Coordinates of C-alpha atoms and ligand atoms in Angstrom, one line a residue:
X1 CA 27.5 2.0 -4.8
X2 CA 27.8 4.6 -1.9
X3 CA 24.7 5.2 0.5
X4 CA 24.0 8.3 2.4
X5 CA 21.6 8.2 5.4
X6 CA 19.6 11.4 6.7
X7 CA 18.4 11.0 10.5
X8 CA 17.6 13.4 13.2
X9 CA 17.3 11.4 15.9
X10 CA 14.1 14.1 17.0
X11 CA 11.2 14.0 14.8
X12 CA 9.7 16.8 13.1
X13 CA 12.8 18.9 12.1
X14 CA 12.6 19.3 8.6
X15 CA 14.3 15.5 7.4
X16 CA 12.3 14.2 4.9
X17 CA 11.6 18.1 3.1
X18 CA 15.7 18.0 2.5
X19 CA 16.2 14.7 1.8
X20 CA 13.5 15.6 -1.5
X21 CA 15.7 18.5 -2.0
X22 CA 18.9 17.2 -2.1
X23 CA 17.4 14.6 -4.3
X24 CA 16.8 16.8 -6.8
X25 CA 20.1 18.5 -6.2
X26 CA 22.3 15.4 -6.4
X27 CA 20.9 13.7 -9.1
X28 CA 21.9 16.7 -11.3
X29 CA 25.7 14.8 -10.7
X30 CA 24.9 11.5 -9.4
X31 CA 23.1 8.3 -11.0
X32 CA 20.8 8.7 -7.8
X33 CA 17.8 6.6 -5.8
X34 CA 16.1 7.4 -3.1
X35 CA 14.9 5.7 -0.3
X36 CA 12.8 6.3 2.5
X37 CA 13.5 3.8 5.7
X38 CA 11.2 5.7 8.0
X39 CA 8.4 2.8 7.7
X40 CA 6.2 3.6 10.9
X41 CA 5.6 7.0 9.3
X42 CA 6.7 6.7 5.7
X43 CA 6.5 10.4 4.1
X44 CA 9.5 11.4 1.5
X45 CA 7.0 10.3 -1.6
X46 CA 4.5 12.9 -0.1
X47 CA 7.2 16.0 -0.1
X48 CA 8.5 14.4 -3.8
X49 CA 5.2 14.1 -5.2
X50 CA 6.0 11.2 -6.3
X51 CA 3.1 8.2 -8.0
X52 CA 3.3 5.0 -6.3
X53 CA 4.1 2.3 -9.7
X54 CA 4.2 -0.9 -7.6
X55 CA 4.7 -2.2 -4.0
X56 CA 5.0 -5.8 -3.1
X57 CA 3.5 -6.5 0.6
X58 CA 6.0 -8.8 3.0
X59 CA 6.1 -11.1 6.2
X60 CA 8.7 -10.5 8.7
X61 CA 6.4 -11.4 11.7
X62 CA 5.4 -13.7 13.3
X63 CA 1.7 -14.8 15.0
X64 CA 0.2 -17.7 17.0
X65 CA -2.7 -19.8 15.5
X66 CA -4.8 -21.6 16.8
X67 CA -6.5 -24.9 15.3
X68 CA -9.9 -25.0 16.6
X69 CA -10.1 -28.4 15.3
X70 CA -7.4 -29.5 17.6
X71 CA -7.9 -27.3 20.5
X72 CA -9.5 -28.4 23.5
X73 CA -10.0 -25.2 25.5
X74 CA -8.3 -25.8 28.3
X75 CA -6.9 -22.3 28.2
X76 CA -3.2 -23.3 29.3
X77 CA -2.3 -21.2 26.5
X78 CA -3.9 -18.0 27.9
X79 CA -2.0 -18.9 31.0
X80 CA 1.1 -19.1 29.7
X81 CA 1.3 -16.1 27.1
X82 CA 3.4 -13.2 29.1
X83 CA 1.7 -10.9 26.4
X84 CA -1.6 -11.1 27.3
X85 CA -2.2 -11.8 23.6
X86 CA -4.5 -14.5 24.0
X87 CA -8.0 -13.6 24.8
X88 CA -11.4 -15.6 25.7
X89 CA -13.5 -16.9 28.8
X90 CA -13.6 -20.8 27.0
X91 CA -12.2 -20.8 23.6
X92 CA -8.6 -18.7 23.2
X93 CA -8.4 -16.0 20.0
X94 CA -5.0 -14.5 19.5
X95 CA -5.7 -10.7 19.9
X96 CA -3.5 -10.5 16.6
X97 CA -1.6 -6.8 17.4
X98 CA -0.9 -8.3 20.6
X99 CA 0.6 -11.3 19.9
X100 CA 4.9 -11.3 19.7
X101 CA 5.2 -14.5 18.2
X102 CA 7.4 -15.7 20.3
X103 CA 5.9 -19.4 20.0
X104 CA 5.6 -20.2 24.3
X105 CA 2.0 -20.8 23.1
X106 CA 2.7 -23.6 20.9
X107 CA 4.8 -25.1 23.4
X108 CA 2.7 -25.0 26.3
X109 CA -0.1 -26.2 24.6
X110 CA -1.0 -30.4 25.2
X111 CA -2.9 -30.7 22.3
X112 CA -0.2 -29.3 19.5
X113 CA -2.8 -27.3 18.4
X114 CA -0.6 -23.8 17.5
X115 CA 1.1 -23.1 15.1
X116 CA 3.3 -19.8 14.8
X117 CA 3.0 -18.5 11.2
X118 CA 4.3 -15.7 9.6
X119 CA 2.3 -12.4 8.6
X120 CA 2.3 -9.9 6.6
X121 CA 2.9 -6.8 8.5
X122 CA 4.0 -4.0 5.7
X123 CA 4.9 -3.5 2.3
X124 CA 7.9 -2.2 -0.2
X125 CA 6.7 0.6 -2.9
X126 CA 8.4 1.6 -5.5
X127 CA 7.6 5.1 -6.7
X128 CA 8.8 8.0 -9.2
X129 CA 8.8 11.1 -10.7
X130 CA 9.7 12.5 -13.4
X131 CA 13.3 13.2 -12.1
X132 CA 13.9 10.0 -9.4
X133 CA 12.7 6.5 -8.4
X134 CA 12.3 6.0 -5.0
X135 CA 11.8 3.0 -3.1
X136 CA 9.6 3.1 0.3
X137 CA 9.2 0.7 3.2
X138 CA 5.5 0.9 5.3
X139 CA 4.6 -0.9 8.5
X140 CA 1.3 -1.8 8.7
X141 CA -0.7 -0.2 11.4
X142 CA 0.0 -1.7 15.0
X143 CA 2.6 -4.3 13.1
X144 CA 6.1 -4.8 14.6
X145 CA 9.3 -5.9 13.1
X146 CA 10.0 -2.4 11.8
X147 CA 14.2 -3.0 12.0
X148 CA 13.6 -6.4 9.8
X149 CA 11.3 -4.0 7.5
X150 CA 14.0 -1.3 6.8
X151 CA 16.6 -4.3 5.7
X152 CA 14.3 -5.5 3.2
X153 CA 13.5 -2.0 1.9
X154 CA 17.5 -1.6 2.0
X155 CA 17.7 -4.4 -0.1
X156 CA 15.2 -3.9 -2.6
X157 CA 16.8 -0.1 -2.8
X158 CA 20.2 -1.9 -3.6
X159 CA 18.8 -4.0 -6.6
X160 CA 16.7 -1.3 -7.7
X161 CA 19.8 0.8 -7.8
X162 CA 21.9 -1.9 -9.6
X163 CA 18.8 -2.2 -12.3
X164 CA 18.5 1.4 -13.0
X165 CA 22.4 2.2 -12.6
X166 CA 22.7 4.2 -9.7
X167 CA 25.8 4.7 -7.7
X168 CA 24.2 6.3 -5.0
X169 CA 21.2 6.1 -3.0
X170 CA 19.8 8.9 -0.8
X171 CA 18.0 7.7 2.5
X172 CA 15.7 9.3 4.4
X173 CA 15.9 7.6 7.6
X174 CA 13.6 7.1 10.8
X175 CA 13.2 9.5 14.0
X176 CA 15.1 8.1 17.4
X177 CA 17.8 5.9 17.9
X178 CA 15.9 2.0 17.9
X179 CA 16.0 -1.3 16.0
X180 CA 14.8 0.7 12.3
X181 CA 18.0 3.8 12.5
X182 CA 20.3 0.9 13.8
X183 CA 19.1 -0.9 10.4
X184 CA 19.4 2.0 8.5
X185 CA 23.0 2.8 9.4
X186 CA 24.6 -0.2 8.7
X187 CA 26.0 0.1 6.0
X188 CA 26.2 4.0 5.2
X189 CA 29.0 5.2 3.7
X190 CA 27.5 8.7 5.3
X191 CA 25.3 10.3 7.9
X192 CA 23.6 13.4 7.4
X193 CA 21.8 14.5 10.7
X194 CA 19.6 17.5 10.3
X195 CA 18.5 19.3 13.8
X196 CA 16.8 22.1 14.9
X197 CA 17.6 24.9 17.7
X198 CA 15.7 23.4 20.4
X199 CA 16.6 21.7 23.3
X200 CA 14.7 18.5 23.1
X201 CA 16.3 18.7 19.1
X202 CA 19.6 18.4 21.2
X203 CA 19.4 16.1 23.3
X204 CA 18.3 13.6 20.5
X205 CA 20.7 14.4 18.3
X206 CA 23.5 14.1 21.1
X207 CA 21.7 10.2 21.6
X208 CA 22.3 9.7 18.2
X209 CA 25.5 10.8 18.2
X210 CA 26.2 7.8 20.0
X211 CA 24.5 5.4 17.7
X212 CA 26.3 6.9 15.2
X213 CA 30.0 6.5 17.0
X214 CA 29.1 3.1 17.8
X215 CA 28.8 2.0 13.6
X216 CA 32.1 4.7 13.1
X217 CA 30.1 6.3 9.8
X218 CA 31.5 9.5 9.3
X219 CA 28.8 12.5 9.6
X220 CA 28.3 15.7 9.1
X221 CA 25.1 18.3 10.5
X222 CA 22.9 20.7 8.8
X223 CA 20.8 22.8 11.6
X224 CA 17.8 23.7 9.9
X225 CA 15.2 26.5 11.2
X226 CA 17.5 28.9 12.2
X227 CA 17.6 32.8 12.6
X228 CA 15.0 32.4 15.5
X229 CA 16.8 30.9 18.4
X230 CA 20.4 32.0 18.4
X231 CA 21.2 31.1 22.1
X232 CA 20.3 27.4 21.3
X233 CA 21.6 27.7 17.5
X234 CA 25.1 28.6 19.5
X235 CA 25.1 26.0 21.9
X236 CA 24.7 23.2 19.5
X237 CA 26.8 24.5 17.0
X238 CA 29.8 24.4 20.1
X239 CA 28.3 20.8 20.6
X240 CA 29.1 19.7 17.3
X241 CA 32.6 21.5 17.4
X242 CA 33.3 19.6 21.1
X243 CA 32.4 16.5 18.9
X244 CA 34.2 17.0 15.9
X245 CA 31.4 16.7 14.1
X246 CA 31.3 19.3 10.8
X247 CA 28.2 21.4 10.5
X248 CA 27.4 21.3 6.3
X249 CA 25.2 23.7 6.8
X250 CA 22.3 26.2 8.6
X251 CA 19.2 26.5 6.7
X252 CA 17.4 29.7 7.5
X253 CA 13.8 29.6 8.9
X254 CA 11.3 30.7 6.1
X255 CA 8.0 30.3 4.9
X256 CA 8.9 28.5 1.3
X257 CA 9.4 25.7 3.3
X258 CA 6.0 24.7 4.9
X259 CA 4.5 26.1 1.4
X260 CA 6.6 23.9 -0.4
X261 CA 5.2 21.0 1.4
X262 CA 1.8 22.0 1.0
X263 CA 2.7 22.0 -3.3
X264 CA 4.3 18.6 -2.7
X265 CA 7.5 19.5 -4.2
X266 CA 10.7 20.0 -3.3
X267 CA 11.3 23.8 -2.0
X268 CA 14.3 23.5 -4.7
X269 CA 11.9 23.1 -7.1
X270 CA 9.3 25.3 -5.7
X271 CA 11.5 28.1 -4.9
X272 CA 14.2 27.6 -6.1
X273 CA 15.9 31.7 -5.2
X274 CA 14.2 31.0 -1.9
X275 CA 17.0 31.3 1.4
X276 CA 16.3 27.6 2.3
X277 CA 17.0 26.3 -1.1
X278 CA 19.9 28.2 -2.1
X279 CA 20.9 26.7 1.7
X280 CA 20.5 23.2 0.8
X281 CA 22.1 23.4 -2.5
X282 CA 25.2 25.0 -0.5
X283 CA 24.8 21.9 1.5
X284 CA 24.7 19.6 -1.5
X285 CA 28.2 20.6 -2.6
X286 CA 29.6 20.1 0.4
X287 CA 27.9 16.8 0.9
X288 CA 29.4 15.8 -2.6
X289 CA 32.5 16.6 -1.9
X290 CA 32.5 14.1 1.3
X291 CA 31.0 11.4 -0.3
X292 CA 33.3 12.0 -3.2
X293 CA 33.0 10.9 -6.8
Ligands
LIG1 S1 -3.5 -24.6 25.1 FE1 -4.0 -25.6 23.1 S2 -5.7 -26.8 23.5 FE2 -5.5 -25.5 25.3 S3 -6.9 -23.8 24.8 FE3 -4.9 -23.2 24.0 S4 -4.9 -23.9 21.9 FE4 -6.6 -24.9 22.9
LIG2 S1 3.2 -16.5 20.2 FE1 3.8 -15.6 22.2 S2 2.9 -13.6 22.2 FE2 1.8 -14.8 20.6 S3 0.1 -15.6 21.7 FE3 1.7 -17.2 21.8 S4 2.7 -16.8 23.7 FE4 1.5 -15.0 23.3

């Protein structure tokens, strides 16, 4: 089973819209799933249109508790917590966003009165339509652990992919180079990063770069809104020839695209003679032919 992952390292540049496209592309000649490991802003199913079928919520962090019971207020615990995550004049609450887990809490406290437990921070969907399945992480709002998140959405994407018979799964991938794109890459027979022409655009994507060279996953560039900029369109195309890295294609600036969106489909699917999707489906070939068979 092969895995591709989209990324960006800049948000906003058009990921997620050609992620859904190439979906629908690739699963023309692939057995295909998508996933989507972008979990603090989770949005391929919006652009698929996809139905949410199930989702199964998980604990990957970690929060202080306190046993009022067994507590005795002396407050030592507010003292100790470098997180200001414990709150109160004479009886300590654990401002819950707040609070890392990190358990100095329980140890500093006399009276054995804390206990670090696990939460539930996010969930795993599973969705479809009529063409894909597609399996979604989502942090819950002001939750951490987003890098442990995108290995259990990895995994469930995996089994999914084994149960249905796919040999390859599509990811659409996080913004910026942290703990959730490091999680995302591992593994990845493949990186797609899509830019823009725009300086903030390339100086992500040169970050990334470096992520990238780090796990040594081959990768290729698709610089999308183009025909607008072409001073900054040439410099980052002689950045990706300095860094050997192959530019799969340049998807013109056009209005299908934002229309698409706002259909929830696919701008394949929603226009399909349009200049961006005959584009991407340029760019789908010559992804397939790197990935191979
Ligand atoms: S350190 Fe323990 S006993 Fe003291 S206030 Fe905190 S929870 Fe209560
Ligand atoms: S577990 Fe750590 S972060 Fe949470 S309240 Fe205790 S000391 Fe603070």
């Amino acid at each position: 089973m092969k895995e591709i992952v989209v990324l960006s390292g800049k948000g906003g540049v058009g990921k997620s819209s050609i992620t859904a496209s190439l979906g629908d592309i690739l699963a023309e000649r692939y057995a295909l799933l998508l996933a989507d490991t972008d979990v603090d802003a989770p949005n391929l199913h919006l652009v698929l249109g996809a139905r949410r079928d199930s989702f199964e919520e998980i604990a990957t962090s970690e929060k202080a508790v306190i046993d009022d019971d067994k507590c005795a207020r002396c407050m030592v615990c507010a003292a100790t917590c470098r997180f200001d995550a414990i709150i109160g004049e004479d009886k300590p609450i654990v401002a819950f966003y707040a609070c890392e887990g990190c358990g100095a809490c329980a140890i500093a406290c006399p009276e054995q009165a804390i206990e670090i437990r696990h939460a539930t921070n996010g969930r795993v969907n599973a969705y479809s339509t009529p063409l894909l399945h597609v399996i979604g992480g989502e942090l819950y709002i002001g939750e951490s652990s987003s890098g442990r998140l995108v290995d259990i959405v990895k995994r469930t994407a995996r089994r999914k992919a084994e149960d249905i018979g796919a040999k390859l799964i599509l990811t659409d991938g996080p913004p910026g180079i942290g703990c959730p794109v490091i999680a995302s890459i591992k593994g990845a027979a493949f990186v797609l990063i899509v830019t823009e022409p725009s300086p903030a655009a390339l100086h992500d994507m040169a970050r990334l770069l470096e992520v990238i060279g780090f796990f040594k996953a081959p990768a290729g560039l698709v610089l999308n809104k183009t025909g607008r900029q072409p001073r900054i369109e040439k410099i980052i195309q002689d950045f990706a020839d300095d860094h050997g890295l192959p530019i799969l294609g340049e998807i013109p600036y056009d209005i299908a695209m934002p229309l698409a969106i706002s259909m929830a489909q696919p701008v394949v699917t929603a226009f399909p003679d349009s200049p961006p999707a005959l584009a991407i489906r340029a760019i789908a070939d010559r992804l397939a032919e790197a990935i191979g068979p």
